PDB file of C-alpha atoms and ligand atoms in Angstrom:
ATOM      1  CA  MET A   1      -6.134  16.378  22.443  1.00  0.00           C
ATOM      2  CA  SER A   2      -2.941  13.954  21.824  1.00  0.00           C
ATOM      3  CA  GLU A   3      -0.381  14.780  19.548  1.00  0.00           C
ATOM      4  CA  LEU A   4      -0.993  12.140  17.835  1.00  0.00           C
ATOM      5  CA  LEU A   5      -4.731  12.783  17.005  1.00  0.00           C
ATOM      6  CA  ASP A   6      -3.634  16.278  16.541  1.00  0.00           C
ATOM      7  CA  ASN A   7      -1.631  15.018  13.465  1.00  0.00           C
ATOM      8  CA  LEU A   8      -4.376  12.228  12.354  1.00  0.00           C
ATOM      9  CA  LYS A   9      -6.694  15.360  11.666  1.00  0.00           C
ATOM     10  CA  ASP A  10      -4.109  17.236  10.025  1.00  0.00           C
ATOM     11  CA  VAL A  11      -3.932  14.472   7.747  1.00  0.00           C
ATOM     12  CA  GLN A  12      -7.257  13.900   7.441  1.00  0.00           C
ATOM     13  CA  ASN A  13      -7.616  17.746   6.196  1.00  0.00           C
ATOM     14  CA  ASN A  14      -5.180  18.096   3.715  1.00  0.00           C
ATOM     15  CA  ILE A  15      -6.937  14.826   2.356  1.00  0.00           C
ATOM     16  CA  ASP A  16     -10.196  16.495   2.119  1.00  0.00           C
ATOM     17  CA  LYS A  17      -8.394  20.111   0.534  1.00  0.00           C
ATOM     18  CA  SER A  18      -6.896  17.377  -2.491  1.00  0.00           C
ATOM     19  CA  LEU A  19      -9.713  15.660  -3.454  1.00  0.00           C
ATOM     20  CA  GLU A  20     -11.563  18.905  -3.574  1.00  0.00           C
ATOM     21  CA  LYS A  21      -9.259  20.148  -5.786  1.00  0.00           C
ATOM     22  CA  ALA A  22      -9.303  17.506  -7.930  1.00  0.00           C
ATOM     23  CA  GLY A  23     -13.280  16.919  -7.905  1.00  0.00           C
ATOM     24  CA  ARG A  24     -12.680  13.377  -6.432  1.00  0.00           C
ATOM     25  CA  LYS A  25     -15.088  12.124  -3.513  1.00  0.00           C
ATOM     26  CA  SER A  26     -14.035  10.996   0.331  1.00  0.00           C
ATOM     27  CA  GLU A  27     -15.116   7.237  -0.692  1.00  0.00           C
ATOM     28  CA  ASP A  28     -12.121   7.285  -3.123  1.00  0.00           C
ATOM     29  CA  VAL A  29      -9.217   7.407  -1.188  1.00  0.00           C
ATOM     30  CA  THR A  30      -8.637   5.764   2.058  1.00  0.00           C
ATOM     31  CA  LEU A  31      -5.911   6.516   4.718  1.00  0.00           C
ATOM     32  CA  ILE A  32      -3.615   3.460   5.451  1.00  0.00           C
ATOM     33  CA  ALA A  33      -1.529   4.237   8.487  1.00  0.00           C
ATOM     34  CA  VAL A  34       1.602   2.807   8.398  1.00  0.00           C
ATOM     35  CA  SER A  35       2.618   1.658  11.731  1.00  0.00           C
ATOM     36  CA  LYS A  36       5.510   0.162  11.506  1.00  0.00           C
ATOM     37  CA  THR A  37       7.856   0.052  14.424  1.00  0.00           C
ATOM     38  CA  LYS A  38       4.864   1.391  16.572  1.00  0.00           C
ATOM     39  CA  PRO A  39       3.298   0.608  19.111  1.00  0.00           C
ATOM     40  CA  ALA A  40      -0.404  -1.272  19.725  1.00  0.00           C
ATOM     41  CA  GLU A  41      -1.140   1.177  21.985  1.00  0.00           C
ATOM     42  CA  MET A  42      -1.050   4.313  19.419  1.00  0.00           C
ATOM     43  CA  ILE A  43      -2.655   2.185  16.703  1.00  0.00           C
ATOM     44  CA  LYS A  44      -5.445   1.433  19.286  1.00  0.00           C
ATOM     45  CA  GLU A  45      -6.230   5.207  19.892  1.00  0.00           C
ATOM     46  CA  LEU A  46      -6.410   5.435  15.767  1.00  0.00           C
ATOM     47  CA  TYR A  47      -8.303   2.222  16.053  1.00  0.00           C
ATOM     48  CA  ASP A  48     -10.824   4.220  18.668  1.00  0.00           C
ATOM     49  CA  ASN A  49     -10.960   7.096  16.055  1.00  0.00           C
ATOM     50  CA  GLY A  50     -12.011   5.848  13.271  1.00  0.00           C
ATOM     51  CA  ILE A  51      -9.120   4.262  11.611  1.00  0.00           C
ATOM     52  CA  ARG A  52      -9.384   0.680  10.465  1.00  0.00           C
ATOM     53  CA  ASP A  53      -6.501   0.482   7.707  1.00  0.00           C
ATOM     54  CA  PHE A  54      -3.046  -0.035   8.662  1.00  0.00           C
ATOM     55  CA  GLY A  55       0.232  -0.744   7.038  1.00  0.00           C
ATOM     56  CA  GLU A  56       3.021  -2.984   8.265  1.00  0.00           C
ATOM     57  CA  ASN A  57       6.150  -3.838   6.457  1.00  0.00           C
ATOM     58  CA  TYR A  58       8.079  -6.614   8.469  1.00  0.00           C
ATOM     59  CA  VAL A  59       6.472  -9.989   8.706  1.00  0.00           C
ATOM     60  CA  GLN A  60       7.624 -10.463  12.734  1.00  0.00           C
ATOM     61  CA  GLU A  61       5.886  -7.043  13.795  1.00  0.00           C
ATOM     62  CA  LEU A  62       2.444  -8.146  12.000  1.00  0.00           C
ATOM     63  CA  THR A  63       2.060 -11.359  13.507  1.00  0.00           C
ATOM     64  CA  GLU A  64       3.387  -9.795  17.208  1.00  0.00           C
ATOM     65  CA  LYS A  65       0.504  -6.601  16.665  1.00  0.00           C
ATOM     66  CA  ILE A  66      -2.734  -8.685  15.234  1.00  0.00           C
ATOM     67  CA  PRO A  67      -3.465 -11.127  17.857  1.00  0.00           C
ATOM     68  CA  VAL A  68      -3.403  -7.965  20.447  1.00  0.00           C
ATOM     69  CA  LEU A  69      -5.277  -5.219  18.450  1.00  0.00           C
ATOM     70  CA  PRO A  70      -9.093  -5.501  17.324  1.00  0.00           C
ATOM     71  CA  GLU A  71      -9.876  -7.906  14.791  1.00  0.00           C
ATOM     72  CA  ASP A  72     -11.854  -6.097  12.245  1.00  0.00           C
ATOM     73  CA  ILE A  73      -8.646  -4.277  11.694  1.00  0.00           C
ATOM     74  CA  ARG A  74      -7.638  -3.986   7.869  1.00  0.00           C
ATOM     75  CA  TRP A  75      -3.968  -4.943   7.828  1.00  0.00           C
ATOM     76  CA  HIS A  76      -2.047  -4.225   4.825  1.00  0.00           C
ATOM     77  CA  MET A  77       1.314  -5.475   4.181  1.00  0.00           C
ATOM     78  CA  ILE A  78       3.648  -2.723   2.537  1.00  0.00           C
ATOM     79  CA  GLY A  79       6.806  -4.335   2.781  1.00  0.00           C
ATOM     80  CA  HIS A  80       9.435  -6.171   0.988  1.00  0.00           C
ATOM     81  CA  LEU A  81       7.875 -10.009   1.691  1.00  0.00           C
ATOM     82  CA  GLN A  82      10.319 -13.090   1.202  1.00  0.00           C
ATOM     83  CA  THR A  83       8.664 -16.154  -0.048  1.00  0.00           C
ATOM     84  CA  ASN A  84       9.374 -18.235   3.115  1.00  0.00           C
ATOM     85  CA  LYS A  85       7.325 -15.384   5.234  1.00  0.00           C
ATOM     86  CA  ILE A  86       3.983 -16.129   3.420  1.00  0.00           C
ATOM     87  CA  LYS A  87       2.783 -18.438   5.374  1.00  0.00           C
ATOM     88  CA  TYR A  88       2.754 -16.464   8.200  1.00  0.00           C
ATOM     89  CA  ILE A  89       0.358 -13.899   7.339  1.00  0.00           C
ATOM     90  CA  ILE A  90      -1.385 -15.056   3.756  1.00  0.00           C
ATOM     91  CA  ASP A  91      -4.900 -15.664   6.223  1.00  0.00           C
ATOM     92  CA  LYS A  92      -4.373 -12.702   8.534  1.00  0.00           C
ATOM     93  CA  VAL A  93      -3.455  -9.349   6.197  1.00  0.00           C
ATOM     94  CA  TYR A  94      -6.388  -7.590   3.946  1.00  0.00           C
ATOM     95  CA  MET A  95      -4.234  -6.894   0.852  1.00  0.00           C
ATOM     96  CA  ILE A  96      -0.511  -7.246  -0.176  1.00  0.00           C
ATOM     97  CA  HIS A  97       0.448  -4.677  -1.608  1.00  0.00           C
ATOM     98  CA  SER A  98       4.137  -5.127  -2.212  1.00  0.00           C
ATOM     99  CA  VAL A  99       3.872  -7.885  -5.101  1.00  0.00           C
ATOM    100  CA  ASP A 100       7.750  -7.294  -7.194  1.00  0.00           C
ATOM    101  CA  THR A 101       8.232 -10.247  -9.056  1.00  0.00           C
ATOM    102  CA  LEU A 102       6.717 -13.162 -10.695  1.00  0.00           C
ATOM    103  CA  HIS A 103       8.246 -15.430  -8.537  1.00  0.00           C
ATOM    104  CA  LEU A 104       6.708 -14.006  -5.656  1.00  0.00           C
ATOM    105  CA  ALA A 105       3.028 -13.631  -6.770  1.00  0.00           C
ATOM    106  CA  GLU A 106       3.458 -17.520  -7.924  1.00  0.00           C
ATOM    107  CA  ALA A 107       4.266 -18.224  -4.417  1.00  0.00           C
ATOM    108  CA  ILE A 108       1.516 -16.636  -3.126  1.00  0.00           C
ATOM    109  CA  SER A 109      -0.740 -18.474  -4.989  1.00  0.00           C
ATOM    110  CA  LYS A 110       0.637 -21.522  -4.231  1.00  0.00           C
ATOM    111  CA  GLU A 111       0.009 -21.010  -0.584  1.00  0.00           C
ATOM    112  CA  ALA A 112      -3.575 -19.430  -1.024  1.00  0.00           C
ATOM    113  CA  VAL A 113      -4.714 -22.669  -3.091  1.00  0.00           C
ATOM    114  CA  LYS A 114      -3.472 -24.660  -0.713  1.00  0.00           C
ATOM    115  CA  ARG A 115      -5.696 -22.988   2.262  1.00  0.00           C
ATOM    116  CA  ASN A 116      -8.355 -22.178  -0.220  1.00  0.00           C
ATOM    117  CA  LEU A 117      -8.258 -18.277   0.582  1.00  0.00           C
ATOM    118  CA  THR A 118      -7.835 -15.543  -2.288  1.00  0.00           C
ATOM    119  CA  VAL A 119      -5.561 -12.900  -1.568  1.00  0.00           C
ATOM    120  CA  LYS A 120      -5.756  -9.465  -2.826  1.00  0.00           C
ATOM    121  CA  ILE A 121      -2.699  -8.377  -4.301  1.00  0.00           C
ATOM    122  CA  LEU A 122      -1.201  -5.007  -5.663  1.00  0.00           C
ATOM    123  CA  LEU A 123       1.986  -4.922  -7.873  1.00  0.00           C
ATOM    124  CA  GLU A 124       4.781  -2.875  -7.214  1.00  0.00           C
ATOM    125  CA  VAL A 125       6.008  -0.819  -9.639  1.00  0.00           C
ATOM    126  CA  ASN A 126       9.348   1.249  -9.523  1.00  0.00           C
ATOM    127  CA  VAL A 127       8.308   4.216 -11.642  1.00  0.00           C
ATOM    128  CA  ALA A 128      11.026   6.025 -10.586  1.00  0.00           C
ATOM    129  CA  GLY A 129      13.551   3.496 -11.852  1.00  0.00           C
ATOM    130  CA  GLU A 130      15.639   3.652  -8.288  1.00  0.00           C
ATOM    131  CA  ASP A 131      18.338   1.501  -7.761  1.00  0.00           C
ATOM    132  CA  THR A 132      17.380   1.207  -4.193  1.00  0.00           C
ATOM    133  CA  LYS A 133      13.663   0.005  -4.673  1.00  0.00           C
ATOM    134  CA  PHE A 134      12.439  -3.159  -5.226  1.00  0.00           C
ATOM    135  CA  GLY A 135       9.710  -3.814  -7.630  1.00  0.00           C
ATOM    136  CA  LEU A 136       8.911  -4.378 -11.676  1.00  0.00           C
ATOM    137  CA  THR A 137       9.669  -1.615 -13.710  1.00  0.00           C
ATOM    138  CA  SER A 138       7.391   0.104 -15.975  1.00  0.00           C
ATOM    139  CA  GLU A 139       8.810  -2.106 -19.153  1.00  0.00           C
ATOM    140  CA  ASN A 140       8.206  -4.957 -17.794  1.00  0.00           C
ATOM    141  CA  LEU A 141       4.861  -4.699 -15.858  1.00  0.00           C
ATOM    142  CA  PHE A 142       2.932  -5.863 -18.812  1.00  0.00           C
ATOM    143  CA  GLU A 143       4.712  -9.152 -19.601  1.00  0.00           C
ATOM    144  CA  GLU A 144       4.742 -10.634 -16.082  1.00  0.00           C
ATOM    145  CA  TYR A 145       1.246  -9.209 -15.754  1.00  0.00           C
ATOM    146  CA  GLU A 146       0.150 -11.755 -18.666  1.00  0.00           C
ATOM    147  CA  LYS A 147       1.765 -14.640 -16.439  1.00  0.00           C
ATOM    148  CA  MET A 148       0.710 -13.461 -12.967  1.00  0.00           C
ATOM    149  CA  LYS A 149      -3.346 -12.866 -13.933  1.00  0.00           C
ATOM    150  CA  ASP A 150      -4.633 -15.927 -14.290  1.00  0.00           C
ATOM    151  CA  LEU A 151      -3.040 -17.390 -11.390  1.00  0.00           C
ATOM    152  CA  PRO A 152      -5.343 -19.246  -9.192  1.00  0.00           C
ATOM    153  CA  GLY A 153      -5.726 -18.055  -5.453  1.00  0.00           C
ATOM    154  CA  ILE A 154      -4.613 -14.173  -6.301  1.00  0.00           C
ATOM    155  CA  ASP A 155      -6.819 -11.130  -7.116  1.00  0.00           C
ATOM    156  CA  ILE A 156      -4.759  -8.351  -8.927  1.00  0.00           C
ATOM    157  CA  CYS A 157      -6.312  -5.301  -7.710  1.00  0.00           C
ATOM    158  CA  GLY A 158      -4.184  -2.258  -8.792  1.00  0.00           C
ATOM    159  CA  LEU A 159      -0.716  -1.473  -8.740  1.00  0.00           C
ATOM    160  CA  MET A 160       1.446   0.229  -6.001  1.00  0.00           C
ATOM    161  CA  THR A 161       4.818   2.910  -6.206  1.00  0.00           C
ATOM    162  CA  SER A 162       6.972   4.471  -3.434  1.00  0.00           C
ATOM    163  CA  ALA A 163       8.023   7.139  -4.794  1.00  0.00           C
ATOM    164  CA  PRO A 164      11.925   9.389  -3.797  1.00  0.00           C
ATOM    165  CA  TYR A 165      12.050  11.220  -0.365  1.00  0.00           C
ATOM    166  CA  VAL A 166      11.629  14.642  -1.460  1.00  0.00           C
ATOM    167  CA  GLU A 167      10.586  18.184  -0.217  1.00  0.00           C
ATOM    168  CA  ASN A 168       8.324  19.506  -2.657  1.00  0.00           C
ATOM    169  CA  PRO A 169       5.438  16.922  -3.223  1.00  0.00           C
ATOM    170  CA  GLU A 170       5.285  18.481  -7.187  1.00  0.00           C
ATOM    171  CA  GLU A 171       8.442  16.513  -7.802  1.00  0.00           C
ATOM    172  CA  ASN A 172       6.761  13.233  -7.611  1.00  0.00           C
ATOM    173  CA  ARG A 173       3.803  13.935  -9.579  1.00  0.00           C
ATOM    174  CA  GLN A 174       5.254  12.811 -12.307  1.00  0.00           C
ATOM    175  CA  TYR A 175       5.712   8.992 -10.858  1.00  0.00           C
ATOM    176  CA  PHE A 176       1.797   9.390  -9.661  1.00  0.00           C
ATOM    177  CA  VAL A 177       0.763   9.987 -13.951  1.00  0.00           C
ATOM    178  CA  GLU A 178       3.022   7.566 -14.844  1.00  0.00           C
ATOM    179  CA  LEU A 179       1.679   4.559 -12.466  1.00  0.00           C
ATOM    180  CA  ARG A 180      -1.750   5.688 -13.174  1.00  0.00           C
ATOM    181  CA  ARG A 181      -1.363   5.428 -17.245  1.00  0.00           C
ATOM    182  CA  LEU A 182       0.695   2.151 -16.723  1.00  0.00           C
ATOM    183  CA  MET A 183      -2.827   0.790 -15.138  1.00  0.00           C
ATOM    184  CA  VAL A 184      -4.986   2.659 -18.210  1.00  0.00           C
ATOM    185  CA  ASP A 185      -2.612   1.204 -20.597  1.00  0.00           C
ATOM    186  CA  LEU A 186      -3.467  -2.582 -18.775  1.00  0.00           C
ATOM    187  CA  LYS A 187      -7.115  -1.843 -18.928  1.00  0.00           C
ATOM    188  CA  ASP A 188      -6.955  -0.433 -22.996  1.00  0.00           C
ATOM    189  CA  LYS A 189      -4.909  -3.796 -23.764  1.00  0.00           C
ATOM    190  CA  GLY A 190      -7.857  -5.892 -21.886  1.00  0.00           C
ATOM    191  CA  LEU A 191      -5.245  -7.422 -19.626  1.00  0.00           C
ATOM    192  CA  TYR A 192      -7.372  -5.918 -17.012  1.00  0.00           C
ATOM    193  CA  ASN A 193     -10.933  -6.429 -17.179  1.00  0.00           C
ATOM    194  CA  LYS A 194     -12.542  -5.270 -13.663  1.00  0.00           C
ATOM    195  CA  ASN A 195     -14.273  -2.229 -13.256  1.00  0.00           C
ATOM    196  CA  ASP A 196     -11.907  -0.733 -10.760  1.00  0.00           C
ATOM    197  CA  PHE A 197      -8.723  -0.961  -9.752  1.00  0.00           C
ATOM    198  CA  PHE A 198      -6.859   0.741  -6.946  1.00  0.00           C
ATOM    199  CA  LEU A 199      -3.453   3.016  -7.048  1.00  0.00           C
ATOM    200  CA  SER A 200      -1.576   2.885  -3.832  1.00  0.00           C
ATOM    201  CA  MET A 201       0.727   5.391  -3.646  1.00  0.00           C
ATOM    202  CA  GLY A 202       1.580   8.654  -1.851  1.00  0.00           C
ATOM    203  CA  MET A 203       3.529   8.837   1.901  1.00  0.00           C
ATOM    204  CA  THR A 204       4.191  11.992   4.334  1.00  0.00           C
ATOM    205  CA  CYS A 205       5.770  14.054   1.718  1.00  0.00           C
ATOM    206  CA  ASP A 206       3.882  13.465  -1.336  1.00  0.00           C
ATOM    207  CA  TYR A 207       0.634  11.444  -0.206  1.00  0.00           C
ATOM    208  CA  THR A 208      -1.247  15.089  -1.659  1.00  0.00           C
ATOM    209  CA  VAL A 209      -0.158  15.373  -4.922  1.00  0.00           C
ATOM    210  CA  ALA A 210      -0.591  10.975  -4.850  1.00  0.00           C
ATOM    211  CA  ILE A 211      -4.553  12.115  -4.524  1.00  0.00           C
ATOM    212  CA  GLU A 212      -5.082  14.752  -7.017  1.00  0.00           C
ATOM    213  CA  GLU A 213      -2.972  12.216  -9.517  1.00  0.00           C
ATOM    214  CA  GLY A 214      -5.581   9.117  -8.665  1.00  0.00           C
ATOM    215  CA  ALA A 215      -4.623   7.547  -5.473  1.00  0.00           C
ATOM    216  CA  GLY A 216      -7.020   5.013  -4.258  1.00  0.00           C
ATOM    217  CA  TYR A 217      -5.131   4.392  -1.040  1.00  0.00           C
ATOM    218  CA  VAL A 218      -2.271   6.704   0.415  1.00  0.00           C
ATOM    219  CA  ARG A 219      -0.027   5.019   3.105  1.00  0.00           C
ATOM    220  CA  VAL A 220       1.298   7.860   5.662  1.00  0.00           C
ATOM    221  CA  GLY A 221       3.449   7.070   8.684  1.00  0.00           C
ATOM    222  CA  THR A 222       5.777   9.780   9.824  1.00  0.00           C
ATOM    223  CA  ALA A 223       3.028  12.625   9.292  1.00  0.00           C
ATOM    224  CA  ILE A 224       0.784  10.495  11.670  1.00  0.00           C
ATOM    225  CA  PHE A 225       2.601   8.947  14.284  1.00  0.00           C
ATOM    226  CA  GLY A 226       6.092  11.107  14.462  1.00  0.00           C
ATOM    227  CA  ALA A 227       9.611   9.775  13.229  1.00  0.00           C
ATOM    228  CA  ARG A 228      10.641   6.805  13.324  1.00  0.00           C
ATOM    229  CA  ASN A 229      13.242   5.541  15.715  1.00  0.00           C
ATOM    230  CA  TYR A 230      14.540   2.518  14.167  1.00  0.00           C
ATOM    231  CA  ASN A 231      17.200   1.376  17.846  1.00  0.00           C
ATOM    232  CA  LYS A 232      14.837   1.371  20.357  1.00  0.00           C
TER     233      LYS A 232
HETATM  234  C1  LIG B   1       7.250   3.463   5.543  1.00  0.00           C
HETATM  235  C2  LIG B   1       6.591   3.449   4.625  1.00  0.00           C
HETATM  236  C3  LIG B   1       5.722   4.065   4.508  1.00  0.00           C
HETATM  237  C4  LIG B   1       5.429   5.436   5.103  1.00  0.00           C
HETATM  238  O1  LIG B   1       6.123   6.408   5.170  1.00  0.00           O
HETATM  239  P1  LIG B   1       6.401   7.543   5.591  1.00  0.00           P
HETATM  240  O2  LIG B   1       7.348   8.671   4.687  1.00  0.00           O
HETATM  241  O3  LIG B   1       6.622   7.915   7.012  1.00  0.00           O
HETATM  242  O4  LIG B   1       4.794   8.163   5.355  1.00  0.00           O
HETATM  243  C5  LIG B   1       4.648   4.087   2.871  1.00  0.00           C
HETATM  244  N1  LIG B   1       5.002   2.853   2.479  1.00  0.00           N
HETATM  245  C6  LIG B   1       5.854   2.091   2.134  1.00  0.00           C
HETATM  246  C7  LIG B   1       6.204   1.119   1.235  1.00  0.00           C
HETATM  247  C8  LIG B   1       6.773   2.229   3.591  1.00  0.00           C
HETATM  248  O5  LIG B   1       7.832   1.184   3.678  1.00  0.00           O
END
């Protein structure tokens, strides 16, 4: 078996263990293989082994990869998105995880209406309060959500966060608990009235703990594809 498929198997086994520990079902979590900087051939190999959800951070990379890969891949935009790039991906991605401002939500809404689309989005919350990260804050989420929730052409499906890089995933448990609490609060306040919501949380360093705390999507790159080389 290739190293790539070996890695995939390990990640899937870890996911199963976390699900079991948390008493959750396997259909409750979707693994997104984060393929940024990695070639289409690697994506195809994972696709041939059952993976359908892939995450990318850069618009240009997405627009290069999408036409050369199978049409039923669900592409997840997980990187910071500039409003002037929305038009290149809006009809090609399954979900945009990284909606971090009202301004971006409004711009996606406008473009979606123009094209008669409904776009699934998640709101990115910087629960750890890191200066280097984009996102709404735990404090302004409610206010911003109220302004976004009735915009046409967007379907807010939940929340997303990126926790800090850590050696011990337990250190990030608090942030996953916090993201879940925010989602439950939105529901309790009657702001979010759909039955299900998705929490997109957990990366290579902490996906096991994120699953225990209710992640619906985990975004795993390095553990599957190996380290990224940005200088190629
Ligand atoms: C790159 C990236 C990931 C994957 O990170 P790994 O540590 O390689 O698993 C997940 N989410 C976001 C938003 C990313 O930018």
